[in-house]
């Protein structure tokens, strides 16, 4: 039963995400929080089941703890993401940061790391690919959350074409922080393959479903395109690697 738990968790997460475009207002905020909690539990649970409690603990310390620290600094100083503030729609705050926000860093950090482990054997390249894999998700995330009013920037210029409410510097800040997180995580996470198919599926589902949601349901076509390109830098090679293995097995 234990190997099936991550797949069950992924199924619950997908069901919650499907509810997002079907809701609005307070109900949508509740779905958002639920989705993040499910994603956090899925990634940490998979790390614990496949790599042990030490790695799972390190994942939480580096990405949840580190996420809270960098978000608190960001809200207080405007560095490294720009001058932004959170509304109260996502629940209670810790140091100006909704408690659920650091969990989101962990949610996508683990599948991004495992995707990089699969794609490259070079340590420096692995850290960079994992950092890009995590930071690219934000090209979907920030436009979606700003559109809902969960947070706002005071001066979002310059910005990507079609996404006027999110500054370019925010994405650079995400990339730098994500690479530093992955460098720290790499010291304990290891590179041995595990039962990682649920995490590959999570990463690819996030990419595909975000494109569809932004383009067809959320009226965010520009972020659908930019996010497809950014996250596709890791998602496309990951999918190709899985197809090659499958073709080899059939042959």
Tab-separated table of C-alpha atoms in Angstrom:
chain	number	residue	atom	x	y	z
A	1	UNK	CA	0.000	0.000	0.000
A	2	UNK	CA	2.834	2.424	0.871
A	3	UNK	CA	4.155	2.839	-2.725
A	4	UNK	CA	0.640	3.844	-3.758
A	5	UNK	CA	0.330	6.667	-1.235
A	6	UNK	CA	2.068	9.314	-3.400
A	7	UNK	CA	-0.228	8.423	-6.299
A	8	UNK	CA	-3.257	8.788	-4.036
A	9	UNK	CA	-1.931	12.121	-2.824
A	10	UNK	CA	-1.421	13.266	-6.399
A	11	UNK	CA	-4.991	12.273	-7.233
A	12	UNK	CA	-6.344	14.346	-4.335
A	13	UNK	CA	-4.218	17.288	-5.393
A	14	UNK	CA	-5.510	17.110	-8.959
A	15	UNK	CA	-9.102	17.000	-7.749
A	16	UNK	CA	-8.510	20.101	-5.615
A	17	UNK	CA	-6.899	21.949	-8.518
A	18	UNK	CA	-9.814	21.112	-10.803
A	19	UNK	CA	-12.057	22.887	-8.287
A	20	UNK	CA	-10.078	26.147	-8.586
A	21	UNK	CA	-11.640	27.543	-11.793
A	22	UNK	CA	-15.058	26.364	-10.624
A	23	UNK	CA	-15.001	28.602	-7.529
A	24	UNK	CA	-14.576	32.292	-6.711
A	25	UNK	CA	-14.044	34.632	-3.769
A	26	UNK	CA	-13.608	33.034	-0.375
A	27	UNK	CA	-14.245	29.560	-1.729
A	28	UNK	CA	-11.421	29.958	-4.239
A	29	UNK	CA	-9.058	31.155	-1.513
A	30	UNK	CA	-9.964	28.066	0.531
A	31	UNK	CA	-9.265	25.847	-2.489
A	32	UNK	CA	-5.916	27.601	-2.954
A	33	UNK	CA	-4.883	26.950	0.644
A	34	UNK	CA	-6.084	23.345	0.462
A	35	UNK	CA	-4.149	22.775	-2.753
A	36	UNK	CA	-0.922	24.103	-1.279
A	37	UNK	CA	-1.287	21.982	1.862
A	38	UNK	CA	-1.936	18.878	-0.236
A	39	UNK	CA	1.050	19.644	-2.469
A	40	UNK	CA	3.294	20.195	0.551
A	41	UNK	CA	2.158	16.922	2.156
A	42	UNK	CA	2.659	15.064	-1.120
A	43	UNK	CA	6.232	16.256	-1.655
A	44	UNK	CA	7.357	15.869	1.966
A	45	UNK	CA	5.602	12.509	2.249
A	46	UNK	CA	7.277	11.239	-0.921
A	47	UNK	CA	10.672	12.419	0.313
A	48	UNK	CA	10.140	10.601	3.612
A	49	UNK	CA	8.935	7.383	1.972
A	50	UNK	CA	11.680	7.193	-0.642
A	51	UNK	CA	14.672	8.929	0.996
A	52	UNK	CA	13.912	8.752	4.702
A	53	UNK	CA	13.060	11.239	7.451
A	54	UNK	CA	16.462	12.946	7.345
A	55	UNK	CA	15.988	14.071	3.745
A	56	UNK	CA	12.346	14.989	4.356
A	57	UNK	CA	13.404	17.088	7.335
A	58	UNK	CA	16.096	18.796	5.296
A	59	UNK	CA	13.578	19.507	2.547
A	60	UNK	CA	11.292	21.236	5.041
A	61	UNK	CA	14.130	23.132	6.708
A	62	UNK	CA	15.633	24.401	3.453
A	63	UNK	CA	12.515	25.137	1.434
A	64	UNK	CA	9.797	25.831	4.009
A	65	UNK	CA	12.059	27.539	6.521
A	66	UNK	CA	14.089	29.200	3.795
A	67	UNK	CA	10.914	30.197	1.960
A	68	UNK	CA	9.494	31.870	5.052
A	69	UNK	CA	12.770	33.691	5.702
A	70	UNK	CA	13.166	35.039	2.187
A	71	UNK	CA	9.483	36.005	1.936
A	72	UNK	CA	9.644	37.841	5.265
A	73	UNK	CA	12.731	39.714	4.108
A	74	UNK	CA	11.031	40.421	0.794
A	75	UNK	CA	7.901	41.850	2.374
A	76	UNK	CA	9.931	43.915	4.834
A	77	UNK	CA	12.588	45.274	2.482
A	78	UNK	CA	11.479	44.753	-1.122
A	79	UNK	CA	14.499	42.503	-1.757
A	80	UNK	CA	14.827	40.239	-3.737
A	81	UNK	CA	11.333	40.182	-5.312
A	82	UNK	CA	10.439	43.877	-5.421
A	83	UNK	CA	8.129	45.950	-3.222
A	84	UNK	CA	5.058	43.764	-2.653
A	85	UNK	CA	2.442	43.104	0.004
A	86	UNK	CA	0.101	40.229	0.812
A	87	UNK	CA	-3.618	40.694	1.287
A	88	UNK	CA	-5.395	38.864	4.088
A	89	UNK	CA	-7.215	36.389	1.836
A	90	UNK	CA	-4.839	33.465	2.397
A	91	UNK	CA	-5.189	33.344	6.158
A	92	UNK	CA	-3.034	34.340	9.133
A	93	UNK	CA	0.438	35.764	8.562
A	94	UNK	CA	3.844	35.126	10.059
A	95	UNK	CA	6.148	38.154	9.763
A	96	UNK	CA	3.824	39.603	7.132
A	97	UNK	CA	3.713	36.348	5.127
A	98	UNK	CA	0.621	34.105	4.939
A	99	UNK	CA	1.498	30.834	6.675
A	100	UNK	CA	0.681	28.832	3.575
A	101	UNK	CA	3.185	30.589	1.278
A	102	UNK	CA	6.369	28.817	2.502
A	103	UNK	CA	4.629	25.470	1.995
A	104	UNK	CA	4.309	26.269	-1.708
A	105	UNK	CA	8.098	26.527	-2.050
A	106	UNK	CA	8.416	22.982	-0.710
A	107	UNK	CA	5.587	21.661	-2.862
A	108	UNK	CA	7.402	22.377	-6.149
A	109	UNK	CA	11.000	22.259	-4.933
A	110	UNK	CA	11.015	18.477	-4.485
A	111	UNK	CA	9.707	17.479	-7.941
A	112	UNK	CA	11.992	20.111	-9.510
A	113	UNK	CA	14.974	18.564	-7.714
A	114	UNK	CA	14.068	15.015	-8.768
A	115	UNK	CA	13.548	16.124	-12.368
A	116	UNK	CA	17.050	17.616	-12.343
A	117	UNK	CA	18.493	14.437	-10.820
A	118	UNK	CA	16.997	12.490	-13.696
A	119	UNK	CA	18.177	14.916	-16.378
A	120	UNK	CA	21.833	15.467	-15.472
A	121	UNK	CA	24.653	13.801	-13.545
A	122	UNK	CA	26.773	16.923	-13.158
A	123	UNK	CA	26.349	18.501	-9.723
A	124	UNK	CA	26.505	22.149	-10.781
A	125	UNK	CA	24.201	21.535	-13.738
A	126	UNK	CA	21.791	19.623	-11.511
A	127	UNK	CA	21.526	22.510	-9.049
A	128	UNK	CA	20.976	24.984	-11.896
A	129	UNK	CA	18.359	22.822	-13.650
A	130	UNK	CA	16.510	22.275	-10.368
A	131	UNK	CA	16.580	26.004	-9.628
A	132	UNK	CA	15.247	26.822	-13.073
A	133	UNK	CA	12.597	24.120	-12.679
A	134	UNK	CA	11.334	25.684	-9.461
A	135	UNK	CA	11.624	29.348	-10.503
A	136	UNK	CA	9.882	28.733	-13.843
A	137	UNK	CA	6.731	27.682	-11.996
A	138	UNK	CA	6.458	31.237	-10.710
A	139	UNK	CA	5.820	32.494	-14.241
A	140	UNK	CA	2.456	30.783	-13.875
A	141	UNK	CA	1.989	31.342	-10.161
A	142	UNK	CA	2.469	35.069	-9.708
A	143	UNK	CA	0.174	36.311	-12.509
A	144	UNK	CA	-2.549	33.940	-11.296
A	145	UNK	CA	-2.298	34.964	-7.656
A	146	UNK	CA	-2.038	38.687	-8.436
A	147	UNK	CA	-5.162	38.410	-10.590
A	148	UNK	CA	-6.964	37.026	-7.533
A	149	UNK	CA	-5.706	39.860	-5.336
A	150	UNK	CA	-3.679	37.621	-3.016
A	151	UNK	CA	-0.646	39.928	-3.353
A	152	UNK	CA	0.347	43.035	-5.292
A	153	UNK	CA	3.473	44.968	-6.297
A	154	UNK	CA	3.695	48.710	-5.807
A	155	UNK	CA	5.808	49.184	-8.954
A	156	UNK	CA	5.588	46.209	-11.337
A	157	UNK	CA	7.584	47.815	-14.156
A	158	UNK	CA	9.388	46.628	-16.238
A	159	UNK	CA	7.392	43.460	-16.814
A	160	UNK	CA	6.929	40.692	-19.345
A	161	UNK	CA	4.711	41.598	-22.322
A	162	UNK	CA	1.118	40.782	-21.454
A	163	UNK	CA	1.836	40.437	-17.702
A	164	UNK	CA	1.909	44.066	-16.511
A	165	UNK	CA	1.314	43.403	-12.799
A	166	UNK	CA	4.450	41.332	-12.048
A	167	UNK	CA	7.941	42.906	-12.303
A	168	UNK	CA	10.720	41.161	-14.184
A	169	UNK	CA	12.944	41.489	-11.132
A	170	UNK	CA	10.633	39.162	-9.237
A	171	UNK	CA	11.455	36.286	-11.565
A	172	UNK	CA	15.170	36.950	-11.247
A	173	UNK	CA	14.787	36.962	-7.462
A	174	UNK	CA	12.979	33.632	-7.636
A	175	UNK	CA	15.746	32.146	-9.776
A	176	UNK	CA	18.527	33.237	-7.447
A	177	UNK	CA	16.695	32.010	-4.338
A	178	UNK	CA	15.684	28.745	-6.014
A	179	UNK	CA	19.259	27.968	-7.079
A	180	UNK	CA	20.551	28.702	-3.574
A	181	UNK	CA	17.848	26.448	-2.092
A	182	UNK	CA	18.757	23.637	-4.460
A	183	UNK	CA	22.454	24.024	-3.675
A	184	UNK	CA	21.652	23.608	0.018
A	185	UNK	CA	19.259	20.724	-0.606
A	186	UNK	CA	21.803	18.935	-2.797
A	187	UNK	CA	24.080	18.396	0.208
A	188	UNK	CA	21.613	15.957	1.783
A	189	UNK	CA	19.044	14.943	-0.837
A	190	UNK	CA	21.275	12.510	-2.697
A	191	UNK	CA	21.145	11.495	-6.336
A	192	UNK	CA	20.179	7.833	-6.188
A	193	UNK	CA	17.008	7.069	-8.169
A	194	UNK	CA	13.918	6.127	-6.201
A	195	UNK	CA	10.251	5.506	-6.816
A	196	UNK	CA	9.982	8.958	-8.330
A	197	UNK	CA	7.312	8.521	-11.011
A	198	UNK	CA	4.654	10.365	-8.924
A	199	UNK	CA	6.933	13.411	-8.690
A	200	UNK	CA	7.652	13.383	-12.419
A	201	UNK	CA	3.903	13.201	-12.963
A	202	UNK	CA	3.382	16.094	-10.538
A	203	UNK	CA	5.843	18.297	-12.403
A	204	UNK	CA	4.413	17.481	-15.825
A	205	UNK	CA	0.826	17.801	-14.615
A	206	UNK	CA	1.609	21.224	-13.150
A	207	UNK	CA	3.069	22.360	-16.462
A	208	UNK	CA	0.267	21.033	-18.677
A	209	UNK	CA	-2.627	21.950	-16.369
A	210	UNK	CA	-1.290	25.468	-15.795
A	211	UNK	CA	-1.099	26.109	-19.527
A	212	UNK	CA	-4.666	24.894	-19.965
A	213	UNK	CA	-6.046	26.751	-16.951
A	214	UNK	CA	-4.426	30.078	-17.805
A	215	UNK	CA	-5.348	29.891	-21.483
A	216	UNK	CA	-8.886	28.496	-21.248
A	217	UNK	CA	-10.319	29.223	-17.791
A	218	UNK	CA	-8.510	32.108	-16.090
A	219	UNK	CA	-8.272	34.578	-18.991
A	220	UNK	CA	-4.483	34.799	-18.633
A	221	UNK	CA	-3.221	33.942	-22.122
A	222	UNK	CA	0.087	35.770	-21.783
A	223	UNK	CA	1.125	33.866	-18.659
A	224	UNK	CA	-0.030	30.646	-20.345
A	225	UNK	CA	2.485	31.307	-23.106
A	226	UNK	CA	5.357	32.597	-20.989
A	227	UNK	CA	4.847	29.858	-18.403
A	228	UNK	CA	4.748	27.188	-21.089
A	229	UNK	CA	8.114	28.386	-22.365
A	230	UNK	CA	9.746	28.833	-18.957
A	231	UNK	CA	8.614	25.641	-17.258
A	232	UNK	CA	8.986	23.774	-20.528
A	233	UNK	CA	12.760	24.212	-20.232
A	234	UNK	CA	12.636	21.387	-17.692
A	235	UNK	CA	9.280	19.753	-18.430
A	236	UNK	CA	10.003	18.985	-22.094
A	237	UNK	CA	13.367	17.254	-21.474
A	238	UNK	CA	11.813	15.394	-18.541
A	239	UNK	CA	8.933	14.132	-20.675
A	240	UNK	CA	11.359	13.184	-23.452
A	241	UNK	CA	13.503	11.191	-21.019
A	242	UNK	CA	10.459	9.273	-19.821
A	243	UNK	CA	9.370	8.521	-23.384
A	244	UNK	CA	12.842	7.243	-24.283
A	245	UNK	CA	12.826	4.863	-21.326
A	246	UNK	CA	9.339	3.643	-22.230
A	247	UNK	CA	10.366	3.077	-25.853
A	248	UNK	CA	13.422	1.152	-24.692
A	249	UNK	CA	11.304	-1.105	-22.514
A	250	UNK	CA	8.894	-1.868	-25.385
A	251	UNK	CA	11.770	-2.603	-27.759
